[in-house]
Coordinates of C-alpha atoms in Angstrom, one line a residue:
X1 CA -70.8 -16.3 -56.2
X2 CA -68.3 -18.7 -57.6
X3 CA -67.5 -18.5 -61.3
X4 CA -67.3 -21.8 -63.1
X5 CA -65.7 -22.0 -66.6
X6 CA -67.0 -24.6 -69.0
X7 CA -65.4 -25.2 -72.4
X8 CA -65.7 -27.7 -75.2
X9 CA -63.2 -30.4 -75.6
X10 CA -62.2 -28.9 -79.0
X11 CA -61.2 -25.7 -77.2
X12 CA -59.0 -27.5 -74.7
X13 CA -55.6 -25.9 -74.4
X14 CA -52.6 -28.1 -75.4
X15 CA -50.2 -27.9 -72.4
X16 CA -47.4 -29.6 -74.1
X17 CA -44.4 -27.4 -74.9
X18 CA -42.9 -27.3 -78.4
X19 CA -39.4 -28.8 -78.3
X20 CA -36.7 -27.8 -80.8
X21 CA -35.3 -30.3 -83.2
X22 CA -32.0 -30.5 -81.3
X23 CA -32.2 -32.8 -78.2
X24 CA -35.9 -33.7 -78.7
X25 CA -36.5 -37.2 -77.5
X26 CA -38.0 -39.7 -80.0
X27 CA -41.1 -41.3 -78.6
X28 CA -41.4 -45.0 -79.6
X29 CA -44.9 -46.7 -79.8
X30 CA -45.6 -50.4 -79.2
X31 CA -44.5 -52.4 -82.2
X32 CA -42.2 -49.8 -83.7
X33 CA -38.8 -50.9 -84.8
X34 CA -35.9 -49.7 -82.6
X35 CA -32.9 -51.2 -84.4
X36 CA -31.9 -54.1 -86.6
X37 CA -28.4 -54.4 -85.1
X38 CA -27.7 -58.0 -84.1
X39 CA -25.2 -57.0 -81.4
X40 CA -27.7 -55.3 -79.1
X41 CA -29.4 -57.0 -76.1
X42 CA -33.1 -56.8 -75.4
X43 CA -34.0 -55.0 -72.1
X44 CA -37.2 -54.0 -70.4
X45 CA -39.9 -52.7 -72.7
X46 CA -38.5 -54.4 -75.9
X47 CA -38.8 -57.7 -77.7
X48 CA -37.4 -59.5 -80.7
X49 CA -39.6 -59.8 -83.8
X50 CA -40.9 -63.4 -84.3
X51 CA -40.5 -63.2 -88.1
X52 CA -37.2 -61.4 -88.1
X53 CA -35.0 -62.3 -85.1
X54 CA -32.6 -59.5 -86.0
X55 CA -35.2 -56.7 -85.4
X56 CA -35.7 -55.2 -81.9
X57 CA -39.1 -53.6 -81.3
X58 CA -40.7 -51.6 -78.5
X59 CA -43.4 -53.2 -76.4
X60 CA -44.4 -50.0 -74.5
X61 CA -44.7 -46.4 -75.5
X62 CA -41.7 -44.4 -74.2
X63 CA -38.2 -43.3 -74.8
X64 CA -35.2 -45.5 -75.5
X65 CA -32.3 -45.7 -72.9
X66 CA -29.1 -47.4 -73.9
X67 CA -26.4 -48.9 -71.5
X68 CA -23.6 -50.2 -73.7
X69 CA -25.3 -52.9 -75.8
X70 CA -28.4 -53.1 -73.6
X71 CA -31.5 -51.3 -74.9
X72 CA -34.5 -50.5 -72.8
X73 CA -37.7 -48.5 -73.3
X74 CA -38.7 -46.3 -70.3
X75 CA -42.5 -46.0 -70.5
X76 CA -44.1 -42.5 -70.2
X77 CA -46.6 -43.4 -67.6
X78 CA -46.2 -46.3 -65.2
X79 CA -46.2 -47.3 -61.6
X80 CA -43.2 -46.4 -59.5
X81 CA -40.4 -48.9 -59.8
X82 CA -38.2 -48.3 -56.7
X83 CA -34.4 -48.5 -56.6
X84 CA -32.1 -48.7 -53.5
X85 CA -31.4 -45.3 -52.1
X86 CA -34.6 -43.6 -53.5
X87 CA -36.4 -41.1 -51.3
X88 CA -40.1 -41.8 -51.1
X89 CA -43.2 -40.3 -49.5
X90 CA -45.9 -42.8 -48.6
X91 CA -49.0 -43.3 -46.4
X92 CA -49.4 -46.0 -43.8
X93 CA -52.2 -48.4 -44.8
X94 CA -51.9 -51.1 -42.2
X95 CA -50.2 -52.0 -39.0
X96 CA -49.0 -55.5 -38.8
X97 CA -46.7 -57.6 -36.5
X98 CA -43.3 -55.9 -36.4
X99 CA -44.0 -54.0 -39.6
X100 CA -46.1 -51.3 -41.3
X101 CA -47.6 -51.5 -44.8
X102 CA -46.9 -48.3 -46.8
X103 CA -48.6 -47.2 -50.0
X104 CA -45.8 -45.6 -52.1
X105 CA -47.5 -45.4 -55.6
X106 CA -45.9 -48.7 -56.6
X107 CA -47.5 -52.0 -57.8
X108 CA -47.3 -53.5 -54.4
X109 CA -47.4 -52.0 -50.9
X110 CA -44.0 -51.3 -49.4
X111 CA -42.9 -52.6 -46.0
X112 CA -41.4 -50.6 -43.1
X113 CA -40.0 -52.9 -40.4
X114 CA -40.0 -51.8 -36.8
X115 CA -36.2 -52.6 -36.8
X116 CA -35.8 -50.1 -39.6
X117 CA -37.0 -47.1 -37.7
X118 CA -35.4 -44.9 -35.1
X119 CA -37.0 -45.2 -31.6
X120 CA -38.2 -41.9 -30.1
X121 CA -35.2 -40.0 -28.8
X122 CA -32.9 -41.7 -31.1
X123 CA -32.2 -44.6 -28.7
X124 CA -30.2 -47.5 -30.1
X125 CA -31.2 -50.9 -28.7
X126 CA -33.0 -54.1 -29.8
X127 CA -36.7 -53.9 -30.3
X128 CA -38.7 -55.4 -27.5
X129 CA -42.3 -56.7 -27.1
X130 CA -43.2 -53.3 -25.6
X131 CA -42.0 -51.6 -28.8
X132 CA -44.3 -53.8 -30.8
X133 CA -47.3 -52.9 -28.6
X134 CA -46.4 -49.2 -29.0
X135 CA -46.3 -49.4 -32.9
X136 CA -49.7 -47.8 -33.4
X137 CA -48.6 -44.9 -31.1
X138 CA -45.6 -44.3 -33.4
X139 CA -47.3 -44.6 -36.7
X140 CA -51.0 -45.5 -37.5
X141 CA -53.2 -45.8 -40.5
X142 CA -53.3 -42.6 -42.6
X143 CA -50.1 -41.1 -41.4
X144 CA -47.8 -39.7 -44.0
X145 CA -44.1 -40.6 -43.8
X146 CA -40.9 -39.9 -45.7
X147 CA -38.4 -42.8 -46.0
X148 CA -35.6 -44.3 -48.0
X149 CA -35.7 -47.5 -50.0
X150 CA -33.4 -50.0 -48.2
X151 CA -33.9 -53.1 -50.5
X152 CA -36.0 -54.5 -53.2
X153 CA -37.7 -57.9 -52.8
X154 CA -37.8 -60.5 -55.6
X155 CA -41.5 -59.7 -56.3
X156 CA -40.7 -56.0 -56.7
X157 CA -42.0 -54.7 -53.4
X158 CA -39.9 -52.3 -51.4
X159 CA -38.4 -52.4 -47.9
X160 CA -38.0 -48.9 -46.4
X161 CA -36.1 -47.4 -43.5
X162 CA -36.3 -44.1 -41.6
X163 CA -33.0 -44.5 -39.6
X164 CA -32.0 -40.9 -40.3
X165 CA -33.7 -38.1 -38.4
X166 CA -34.6 -36.3 -41.6
X167 CA -37.0 -39.1 -42.3
X168 CA -40.2 -39.9 -40.3
X169 CA -43.8 -38.7 -39.8
X170 CA -44.9 -35.7 -41.8
X171 CA -46.9 -33.1 -40.0
X172 CA -48.6 -30.1 -41.7
X173 CA -48.4 -29.5 -45.4
X174 CA -49.8 -30.4 -48.8
X175 CA -49.3 -33.6 -50.8
X176 CA -49.0 -33.4 -54.6
X177 CA -49.0 -36.4 -56.9
X178 CA -47.1 -36.2 -60.3
X179 CA -45.8 -38.9 -62.6
X180 CA -42.7 -40.5 -61.1
X181 CA -40.8 -40.1 -64.4
X182 CA -40.8 -36.3 -64.0
X183 CA -38.9 -36.4 -60.7
X184 CA -35.2 -35.7 -61.5
X185 CA -32.9 -38.1 -59.6
X186 CA -30.4 -36.2 -57.4
X187 CA -28.4 -36.8 -54.3
X188 CA -30.6 -34.5 -52.2
X189 CA -34.4 -34.5 -52.4
X190 CA -35.0 -32.3 -49.4
X191 CA -35.0 -28.6 -50.4
X192 CA -35.6 -25.3 -48.5
X193 CA -36.6 -23.0 -51.3
X194 CA -35.8 -19.3 -51.5
X195 CA -39.5 -18.5 -51.5
X196 CA -39.9 -19.5 -47.9
X197 CA -41.3 -23.0 -48.1
X198 CA -39.7 -26.5 -48.2
X199 CA -40.4 -29.6 -50.4
X200 CA -39.6 -33.2 -50.3
X201 CA -39.4 -34.6 -53.9
X202 CA -40.2 -38.2 -53.6
X203 CA -38.8 -40.4 -56.4
X204 CA -42.2 -42.2 -56.3
X205 CA -44.0 -39.1 -57.7
X206 CA -45.4 -37.9 -54.3
X207 CA -44.2 -34.3 -53.3
X208 CA -44.7 -32.9 -49.8
X209 CA -44.8 -29.1 -49.5
X210 CA -44.6 -27.7 -45.9
X211 CA -43.6 -24.4 -44.3
X212 CA -39.9 -23.9 -43.6
X213 CA -39.2 -24.2 -39.8
X214 CA -36.0 -23.6 -37.9
X215 CA -33.8 -26.7 -37.4
X216 CA -34.9 -28.8 -34.5
X217 CA -32.0 -30.7 -32.9
X218 CA -34.0 -32.3 -30.1
X219 CA -33.5 -35.8 -31.7
X220 CA -37.1 -36.9 -31.3
X221 CA -36.7 -39.7 -33.8
X222 CA -39.1 -38.5 -36.5
X223 CA -42.3 -39.4 -34.7
X224 CA -43.5 -36.0 -33.5
X225 CA -46.5 -34.3 -35.2
X226 CA -47.4 -30.8 -34.1
X227 CA -51.0 -30.4 -35.4
X228 CA -51.8 -27.6 -32.9
X229 CA -49.3 -25.2 -34.5
X230 CA -51.1 -22.4 -36.4
X231 CA -49.8 -21.9 -40.0
X232 CA -50.3 -18.2 -40.8
X233 CA -52.1 -17.1 -43.9
X234 CA -48.9 -16.0 -45.8
X235 CA -47.4 -19.5 -45.5
X236 CA -50.6 -21.2 -46.5
X237 CA -50.8 -18.9 -49.6
X238 CA -47.2 -19.6 -50.4
X239 CA -47.8 -23.4 -50.2
X240 CA -50.9 -23.2 -52.3
X241 CA -49.0 -21.2 -55.0
X242 CA -46.2 -23.8 -55.0
X243 CA -48.7 -26.6 -55.4
X244 CA -50.3 -25.0 -58.4
X245 CA -46.8 -24.2 -59.9
X246 CA -45.8 -27.9 -59.6
X247 CA -49.1 -28.9 -61.3
X248 CA -48.4 -26.4 -64.1
X249 CA -44.9 -27.6 -65.0
X250 CA -45.8 -31.3 -64.6
X251 CA -48.7 -30.8 -67.0
X252 CA -46.2 -29.6 -69.6
X253 CA -43.9 -32.6 -68.8
X254 CA -41.0 -30.5 -67.4
X255 CA -38.6 -32.2 -65.0
X256 CA -39.2 -31.3 -61.4
X257 CA -36.3 -30.3 -59.2
X258 CA -35.5 -27.4 -56.8
X259 CA -34.5 -24.9 -59.5
X260 CA -37.5 -25.6 -61.8
X261 CA -39.9 -25.2 -58.9
X262 CA -38.3 -22.0 -57.7
X263 CA -38.3 -20.5 -61.2
X264 CA -42.0 -21.5 -61.7
X265 CA -42.9 -19.8 -58.3
X266 CA -41.2 -16.6 -59.4
X267 CA -42.8 -16.5 -62.8
X268 CA -46.2 -17.2 -61.2
X269 CA -46.1 -14.0 -59.1
X270 CA -47.8 -12.1 -62.0
X271 CA -50.9 -14.1 -61.4
X272 CA -53.2 -14.9 -58.5
X273 CA -53.2 -18.3 -56.9
X274 CA -56.7 -19.0 -58.4
X275 CA -55.6 -18.0 -61.9
X276 CA -52.8 -20.6 -61.8
X277 CA -55.5 -23.3 -62.3
X278 CA -56.5 -22.1 -65.7
X279 CA -54.9 -24.0 -68.7
X280 CA -53.7 -20.7 -70.4
X281 CA -51.9 -19.5 -67.3
X282 CA -50.5 -23.0 -66.6
X283 CA -48.9 -23.1 -70.1
X284 CA -47.5 -19.6 -69.8
X285 CA -45.8 -20.4 -66.4
X286 CA -44.4 -23.6 -67.8
X287 CA -43.1 -21.8 -71.0
X288 CA -41.4 -19.1 -69.0
X289 CA -39.9 -21.6 -66.6
X290 CA -38.5 -23.6 -69.5
X291 CA -37.1 -20.5 -71.0
X292 CA -35.3 -19.6 -67.8
X293 CA -33.9 -23.1 -67.3
X294 CA -32.6 -23.0 -70.9
X295 CA -31.0 -19.6 -70.4
X296 CA -29.3 -20.9 -67.2
X297 CA -28.1 -24.0 -69.1
X298 CA -26.7 -21.9 -71.9
X299 CA -24.9 -19.4 -69.7

């Protein structure tokens, strides 16, 4: 018989970690004064006070970012705002003429043109009418894909491409959604972790966890999907543990990258996979992970 734990809202565990005074970011609220320096420029998330034009205030809740004299406020929670070169994980929502519509956790659906994908086998040639007729065979509604942001349109929507063989259709694994602001921007977002699983850390807040497989150099163009392969119990448990670890450190607002996920996995081995869903254990894993990251940084 399954045990269900019910608790009052007053007994809810606070999953936020206590930061020290040094290096603690200041959280600005809407209407709060940022500066009265006349030389600064107003950026996203800020506005000049109507009564006093010298005072710059925040229009959203978040942290301040400065680039020379330009001041912006990055909101804590918001939809993904893509930049060129970002790695994203998305789901195909519609097949249109010469393009696919992809849901990438942004304000608008992204676009994947047929000219921006590798043909099966990595063949390089112009796309023909036959390729358009075969689009649904390559990618159809509901398929998960990894891609890279190629350009940003004037309305904010994204144009994607999968020209590298590391991008393409995703097969067997688990999808985890976290706030995009918690994904640390790095050169590489594809990681084979020491624990025996692999992750794709999408800049749009979607993380794909899948079993590590040997390198396949057959050059299939990223459209193969082996759903008949049986994932053994050990790999499934490892993926489930990684998923719960990612949720634990994201609930405490820790940045997500390969080292933090690996540390969280190692610290979670003292608990069962099921126990990682309880707030007290989630907070303990996040606290131990933060301690190890701080110790590594100080060493």
